[in-house]
Structure formats: C-alpha cells, structure tokens
Tab-separated table of N, CA and C in Angstrom:
chain	number	residue	atom	x	y	z
A	11	MET	N	42.568	-5.440	-30.492
A	11	MET	CA	42.119	-6.438	-29.550
A	11	MET	C	40.833	-5.953	-28.878
A	12	SER	N	39.835	-6.821	-28.798
A	12	SER	CA	38.557	-6.414	-28.218
A	12	SER	C	38.607	-6.463	-26.692
A	13	GLU	N	37.818	-5.589	-26.110
A	13	GLU	CA	37.751	-5.496	-24.659
A	13	GLU	C	36.855	-6.615	-24.118
A	14	THR	N	37.270	-7.206	-23.003
A	14	THR	CA	36.490	-8.266	-22.387
A	14	THR	C	35.253	-7.682	-21.722
A	15	LYS	N	34.115	-8.289	-21.965
A	15	LYS	CA	32.875	-7.851	-21.319
A	15	LYS	C	32.885	-8.304	-19.868
A	16	THR	N	32.252	-7.510	-19.018
A	16	THR	CA	32.094	-7.895	-17.625
A	16	THR	C	30.607	-7.922	-17.287
A	17	PHE	N	30.257	-8.824	-16.385
A	17	PHE	CA	28.869	-9.015	-15.994
A	17	PHE	C	28.778	-9.088	-14.475
A	18	THR	N	27.751	-8.475	-13.918
A	18	THR	CA	27.513	-8.536	-12.475
A	18	THR	C	26.696	-9.788	-12.153
A	19	ALA	N	26.663	-10.118	-10.859
A	19	ALA	CA	25.856	-11.253	-10.402
A	19	ALA	C	24.400	-11.081	-10.805
A	20	GLU	N	23.909	-9.860	-10.703
A	20	GLU	CA	22.514	-9.597	-11.044
A	20	GLU	C	22.238	-9.865	-12.523
A	21	GLU	N	23.177	-9.487	-13.397
A	21	GLU	CA	23.004	-9.739	-14.832
A	21	GLU	C	23.029	-11.238	-15.124
A	22	ILE	N	23.970	-11.931	-14.521
A	22	ILE	CA	24.125	-13.371	-14.750
A	22	ILE	C	22.903	-14.130	-14.253
A	23	ALA	N	22.369	-13.706	-13.108
A	23	ALA	CA	21.226	-14.391	-12.498
A	23	ALA	C	19.980	-14.366	-13.376
A	24	LYS	N	19.917	-13.492	-14.356
A	24	LYS	CA	18.775	-13.421	-15.273
A	24	LYS	C	18.783	-14.557	-16.297
A	25	HIS	N	19.891	-15.257	-16.402
A	25	HIS	CA	20.074	-16.275	-17.448
A	25	HIS	C	20.039	-17.668	-16.828
A	26	TYR	N	18.841	-18.101	-16.450
A	26	TYR	CA	18.689	-19.351	-15.718
A	26	TYR	C	17.659	-20.300	-16.336
A	27	THR	N	17.156	-19.992	-17.508
A	27	THR	CA	16.149	-20.855	-18.121
A	27	THR	C	16.783	-21.788	-19.142
A	28	ARG	N	16.062	-22.817	-19.474
A	28	ARG	CA	16.546	-23.818	-20.431
A	28	ARG	C	16.964	-23.177	-21.757
A	29	ASP	N	16.319	-22.077	-22.132
A	29	ASP	CA	16.603	-21.411	-23.405
A	29	ASP	C	17.671	-20.327	-23.300
A	30	ASP	N	18.194	-20.113	-22.095
A	30	ASP	CA	19.160	-19.026	-21.888
A	30	ASP	C	19.924	-19.285	-20.583
A	31	ILE	N	21.033	-20.027	-20.690
A	31	ILE	CA	21.754	-20.458	-19.490
A	31	ILE	C	23.184	-19.925	-19.481
A	32	TRP	N	23.469	-19.136	-18.447
A	32	TRP	CA	24.835	-18.693	-18.190
A	32	TRP	C	25.271	-19.290	-16.857
A	33	ILE	N	26.550	-19.622	-16.772
A	33	ILE	CA	27.146	-20.060	-15.505
A	33	ILE	C	28.457	-19.312	-15.302
A	34	VAL	N	28.941	-19.347	-14.065
A	34	VAL	CA	30.236	-18.765	-13.727
A	34	VAL	C	31.136	-19.891	-13.238
A	35	VAL	N	32.362	-19.936	-13.772
A	35	VAL	CA	33.372	-20.878	-13.307
A	35	VAL	C	34.676	-20.096	-13.174
A	36	HIS	N	35.210	-20.073	-11.967
A	36	HIS	CA	36.458	-19.359	-11.678
A	36	HIS	C	36.437	-17.906	-12.170
A	37	GLY	N	35.321	-17.233	-11.922
A	37	GLY	CA	35.231	-15.814	-12.253
A	37	GLY	C	35.022	-15.499	-13.726
A	38	LYS	N	34.833	-16.514	-14.525
A	38	LYS	CA	34.561	-16.343	-15.955
A	38	LYS	C	33.101	-16.691	-16.223
A	39	VAL	N	32.484	-15.971	-17.155
A	39	VAL	CA	31.067	-16.165	-17.476
A	39	VAL	C	30.962	-16.922	-18.797
A	40	TYR	N	30.132	-17.964	-18.778
A	40	TYR	CA	29.966	-18.824	-19.945
A	40	TYR	C	28.488	-18.932	-20.319
A	41	ASP	N	28.203	-18.848	-21.612
A	41	ASP	CA	26.862	-19.104	-22.123
A	41	ASP	C	26.840	-20.564	-22.558
A	42	VAL	N	26.207	-21.420	-21.763
A	42	VAL	CA	26.185	-22.861	-22.023
A	42	VAL	C	24.853	-23.331	-22.613
A	43	THR	N	24.057	-22.393	-23.086
A	43	THR	CA	22.740	-22.719	-23.633
A	43	THR	C	22.819	-23.795	-24.713
A	44	GLY	N	23.678	-23.624	-25.669
A	44	GLY	CA	23.789	-24.557	-26.786
A	44	GLY	C	24.424	-25.883	-26.430
A	45	PHE	N	25.002	-25.979	-25.253
A	45	PHE	CA	25.683	-27.196	-24.822
A	45	PHE	C	24.802	-28.093	-23.959
A	46	LEU	N	23.657	-27.601	-23.566
A	46	LEU	CA	22.786	-28.313	-22.624
A	46	LEU	C	22.523	-29.760	-23.052
A	47	ASP	N	22.111	-29.957	-24.285
A	47	ASP	CA	21.778	-31.307	-24.761
A	47	ASP	C	23.004	-32.181	-24.993
A	48	GLU	N	24.174	-31.580	-25.096
A	48	GLU	CA	25.393	-32.322	-25.369
A	48	GLU	C	26.174	-32.706	-24.113
A	49	HIS	N	25.829	-32.144	-22.980
A	49	HIS	CA	26.591	-32.370	-21.753
A	49	HIS	C	26.572	-33.847	-21.372
A	50	PRO	N	27.747	-34.492	-21.300
A	50	PRO	CA	27.805	-35.923	-20.999
A	50	PRO	C	27.216	-36.288	-19.634
A	51	GLY	N	27.235	-35.354	-18.699
A	51	GLY	CA	26.693	-35.618	-17.367
A	51	GLY	C	25.204	-35.361	-17.260
A	52	GLY	N	24.574	-35.024	-18.367
A	52	GLY	CA	23.143	-34.739	-18.374
A	52	GLY	C	22.857	-33.265	-18.177
A	53	GLU	N	21.675	-32.877	-18.547
A	53	GLU	CA	21.305	-31.469	-18.478
A	53	GLU	C	20.994	-31.010	-17.058
A	54	GLU	N	20.622	-31.926	-16.173
A	54	GLU	CA	20.173	-31.552	-14.835
A	54	GLU	C	21.213	-30.744	-14.067
A	55	VAL	N	22.462	-31.182	-14.129
A	55	VAL	CA	23.505	-30.494	-13.359
A	55	VAL	C	23.723	-29.073	-13.879
A	56	ILE	N	23.608	-28.876	-15.171
A	56	ILE	CA	23.752	-27.529	-15.719
A	56	ILE	C	22.547	-26.680	-15.311
A	57	LEU	N	21.352	-27.237	-15.429
A	57	LEU	CA	20.152	-26.493	-15.036
A	57	LEU	C	20.201	-26.104	-13.563
A	58	GLU	N	20.732	-26.984	-12.740
A	58	GLU	CA	20.838	-26.715	-11.306
A	58	GLU	C	21.740	-25.513	-11.016
A	59	HIS	N	22.717	-25.277	-11.876
A	59	HIS	CA	23.683	-24.196	-11.667
A	59	HIS	C	23.495	-23.027	-12.628
A	60	ALA	N	22.387	-23.009	-13.335
A	60	ALA	CA	22.100	-21.926	-14.290
A	60	ALA	C	21.956	-20.600	-13.566
A	61	GLY	N	22.679	-19.609	-14.038
A	61	GLY	CA	22.582	-18.268	-13.470
A	61	GLY	C	23.351	-18.070	-12.182
A	62	ILE	N	24.177	-19.047	-11.805
A	62	ILE	CA	24.944	-18.932	-10.556
A	62	ILE	C	26.378	-19.414	-10.755
A	63	ASP	N	27.153	-19.352	-9.681
A	63	ASP	CA	28.544	-19.802	-9.693
A	63	ASP	C	28.573	-21.329	-9.643
A	64	ALA	N	29.138	-21.947	-10.667
A	64	ALA	CA	29.208	-23.403	-10.771
A	64	ALA	C	30.618	-23.925	-10.537
A	65	THR	N	31.507	-23.093	-10.015
A	65	THR	CA	32.911	-23.473	-9.858
A	65	THR	C	33.077	-24.743	-9.037
A	66	GLU	N	32.456	-24.798	-7.876
A	66	GLU	CA	32.624	-25.957	-6.999
A	66	GLU	C	32.123	-27.236	-7.672
A	67	ALA	N	30.956	-27.180	-8.281
A	67	ALA	CA	30.407	-28.352	-8.962
A	67	ALA	C	31.298	-28.769	-10.131
A	68	PHE	N	31.807	-27.798	-10.872
A	68	PHE	CA	32.676	-28.084	-12.018
A	68	PHE	C	33.953	-28.781	-11.567
A	69	GLU	N	34.554	-28.291	-10.502
A	69	GLU	CA	35.803	-28.875	-10.011
A	69	GLU	C	35.584	-30.205	-9.292
A	70	ASP	N	34.477	-30.336	-8.573
A	70	ASP	CA	34.208	-31.570	-7.826
A	70	ASP	C	34.089	-32.784	-8.726
A	71	ILE	N	33.601	-32.583	-9.936
A	71	ILE	CA	33.397	-33.706	-10.847
A	71	ILE	C	34.709	-34.120	-11.529
A	72	GLY	N	35.701	-33.255	-11.505
A	72	GLY	CA	36.996	-33.587	-12.097
A	72	GLY	C	36.973	-33.592	-13.617
A	73	HIS	N	36.557	-32.487	-14.209
A	73	HIS	CA	36.486	-32.389	-15.668
A	73	HIS	C	37.861	-32.547	-16.315
A	74	SER	N	37.871	-33.144	-17.490
A	74	SER	CA	39.095	-33.372	-18.264
A	74	SER	C	39.592	-32.082	-18.898
A	75	GLU	N	40.788	-32.146	-19.447
A	75	GLU	CA	41.326	-30.999	-20.189
A	75	GLU	C	40.466	-30.712	-21.421
A	76	ASP	N	39.938	-31.757	-22.045
A	76	ASP	CA	39.046	-31.566	-23.199
A	76	ASP	C	37.810	-30.775	-22.792
A	77	ALA	N	37.256	-31.094	-21.629
A	77	ALA	CA	36.074	-30.374	-21.144
A	77	ALA	C	36.408	-28.911	-20.884
A	78	ARG	N	37.588	-28.666	-20.336
A	78	ARG	CA	38.014	-27.292	-20.052
A	78	ARG	C	38.222	-26.510	-21.354
A	79	GLU	N	38.749	-27.161	-22.372
A	79	GLU	CA	38.927	-26.506	-23.675
A	79	GLU	C	37.565	-26.193	-24.304
A	80	LEU	N	36.626	-27.113	-24.173
A	80	LEU	CA	35.282	-26.890	-24.695
A	80	LEU	C	34.625	-25.707	-23.987
A	81	LEU	N	34.785	-25.647	-22.676
A	81	LEU	CA	34.223	-24.538	-21.901
A	81	LEU	C	34.800	-23.198	-22.371
A	82	ALA	N	36.071	-23.194	-22.702
A	82	ALA	CA	36.727	-21.962	-23.152
A	82	ALA	C	36.042	-21.377	-24.391
A	83	HIS	N	35.489	-22.232	-25.232
A	83	HIS	CA	34.795	-21.761	-26.440
A	83	HIS	C	33.446	-21.128	-26.127
A	84	LEU	N	32.958	-21.333	-24.909
A	84	LEU	CA	31.657	-20.798	-24.506
A	84	LEU	C	31.787	-19.518	-23.678
A	85	LEU	N	33.022	-19.055	-23.494
A	85	LEU	CA	33.302	-17.864	-22.692
A	85	LEU	C	32.687	-16.614	-23.325
A	86	ILE	N	31.983	-15.835	-22.486
A	86	ILE	CA	31.414	-14.575	-22.977
A	86	ILE	C	31.915	-13.367	-22.194
A	87	GLY	N	32.597	-13.594	-21.060
A	87	GLY	CA	33.109	-12.461	-20.301
A	87	GLY	C	33.589	-12.836	-18.915
A	88	ASP	N	33.797	-11.805	-18.123
A	88	ASP	CA	34.294	-11.959	-16.755
A	88	ASP	C	33.245	-11.525	-15.752
A	89	LEU	N	33.314	-12.123	-14.584
A	89	LEU	CA	32.450	-11.734	-13.483
A	89	LEU	C	32.989	-10.460	-12.857
A	90	GLU	N	32.089	-9.524	-12.588
A	90	GLU	CA	32.443	-8.290	-11.882
A	90	GLU	C	31.816	-8.359	-10.499
A	91	GLY	N	32.629	-8.330	-9.474
A	91	GLY	CA	32.102	-8.376	-8.112
A	91	GLY	C	31.907	-9.789	-7.612
A	92	ALA	N	31.034	-9.915	-6.614
A	92	ALA	CA	30.774	-11.203	-5.978
A	92	ALA	C	30.028	-12.133	-6.922
A	93	PRO	N	30.282	-13.436	-6.814
A	93	PRO	CA	29.604	-14.381	-7.699
A	93	PRO	C	28.116	-14.503	-7.378
A	94	PRO	N	27.318	-14.814	-8.393
A	94	PRO	CA	25.892	-14.995	-8.175
A	94	PRO	C	25.625	-16.293	-7.424
A	95	THR	N	24.617	-16.268	-6.578
A	95	THR	CA	24.231	-17.439	-5.801
A	95	THR	C	22.810	-17.836	-6.175
A	96	ALA	N	22.371	-18.963	-5.638
A	96	ALA	CA	20.999	-19.398	-5.896
A	96	ALA	C	19.997	-18.361	-5.397
A	97	SER	N	20.305	-17.689	-4.300
A	97	SER	CA	19.370	-16.683	-3.791
A	97	SER	C	19.299	-15.482	-4.724
A	98	THR	N	20.417	-15.110	-5.354
A	98	THR	CA	20.407	-14.024	-6.339
A	98	THR	C	19.497	-14.401	-7.498
A	99	ARG	N	19.663	-15.621	-7.989
A	99	ARG	CA	18.858	-16.108	-9.110
A	99	ARG	C	17.378	-16.163	-8.722
A	100	ASN	N	17.085	-16.672	-7.537
A	100	ASN	CA	15.701	-16.791	-7.094
A	100	ASN	C	15.041	-15.428	-6.928
A	101	GLU	N	15.803	-14.435	-6.477
A	101	GLU	CA	15.272	-13.074	-6.357
A	101	GLU	C	14.898	-12.533	-7.736
A	102	LYS	N	15.746	-12.788	-8.737
A	102	LYS	CA	15.473	-12.318	-10.101
A	102	LYS	C	14.219	-12.995	-10.646
A	103	ALA	N	14.065	-14.284	-10.379
A	103	ALA	CA	12.892	-15.008	-10.860
A	103	ALA	C	11.630	-14.487	-10.189
A	104	SER	N	11.707	-14.233	-8.904
A	104	SER	CA	10.550	-13.712	-8.178
A	104	SER	C	10.160	-12.331	-8.681
A	105	ALA	N	11.160	-11.500	-8.915
A	105	ALA	CA	10.908	-10.137	-9.384
A	105	ALA	C	10.270	-10.135	-10.775
A	106	SER	N	10.648	-11.122	-11.600
A	106	SER	CA	10.101	-11.179	-12.955
A	106	SER	C	8.810	-11.991	-13.019
A	107	GLY	N	8.453	-12.613	-11.893
A	107	GLY	CA	7.243	-13.427	-11.869
A	107	GLY	C	7.421	-14.795	-12.499
A	108	ASP	N	8.660	-15.233	-12.695
A	108	ASP	CA	8.943	-16.508	-13.352
A	108	ASP	C	9.081	-17.643	-12.345
A	109	HIS	N	8.058	-17.873	-11.576
A	109	HIS	CA	8.084	-18.950	-10.596
A	109	HIS	C	8.051	-20.304	-11.285
A	110	GLU	N	7.417	-20.390	-12.439
A	110	GLU	CA	7.332	-21.640	-13.180
A	110	GLU	C	8.718	-22.081	-13.641
A	111	GLY	N	9.541	-21.117	-14.103
A	111	GLY	CA	10.902	-21.446	-14.543
A	111	GLY	C	11.717	-22.044	-13.426
A	112	LEU	N	11.599	-21.497	-12.232
A	112	LEU	CA	12.316	-22.040	-11.093
A	112	LEU	C	11.809	-23.418	-10.718
A	113	ARG	N	10.490	-23.613	-10.719
A	113	ARG	CA	9.948	-24.931	-10.366
A	113	ARG	C	10.406	-25.980	-11.361
A	114	SER	N	10.403	-25.670	-12.650
A	114	SER	CA	10.793	-26.668	-13.637
A	114	SER	C	12.274	-26.990	-13.524
A	115	LYS	N	13.094	-26.057	-13.094
A	115	LYS	CA	14.509	-26.317	-12.901
A	115	LYS	C	14.750	-27.172	-11.679
A	116	GLN	N	13.951	-26.975	-10.649
A	116	GLN	CA	14.181	-27.672	-9.410
A	116	GLN	C	13.631	-29.097	-9.425
A	117	ASN	N	12.762	-29.410	-10.341
A	117	ASN	CA	12.187	-30.755	-10.414
A	117	ASN	C	12.997	-31.661	-11.295
C-alpha cells in the first residue's frame, strides 16, 4: 500500500494558475487542473479558490454524491497543518513576481 502524500499550505498556495490548480476540501488536496473546463458551475469559482481551502464554497453549493465521487478521483494527498488562505496564495504570487496571474484570476 502506498503512503499518502502530505502538502503544506505553502506548497498548495503555489498551485493557483489556470495551468496548475490545486484546492483543499476537508483537509484533502486535489489537483483540479484537468477539470477546469468541465466544471458545471463554470471555471470562475475554481479559479477563485485555486491554491486555497475551498471547503466552505464546496459545501455551500451543495454538491451531489456524483460530484463528491468525481472529486475523489482528483485526490493527490492530505493537508499538513493549517489550510492555505488567499493571503498565503497572494504572498506566494508576490514572492514569485506573478502579479499578472493573480490579476487574471481576480478579473
């Protein structure tokens, strides 16, 4: 049996661009990059939560069991420590000089 990978908030916050999107839901880390164009609610909501904890948004919309099963296929690991926030993601973008990536996500 393979060991589950763990990711810190700082690691997750690096994955916030259209070409590389990770989210956290209930302490689990998901790579949703390939699902962006398929999301029935549109790509905007995923982009808004890229690189951060999306648990509240995921639960507020009332996703179906089918959606939860689909999410399970995108699981890449577990969150280690506190969940990433928008400020964590923004700090990573600022440090890397990727201000354009943040602006395009916010528009």
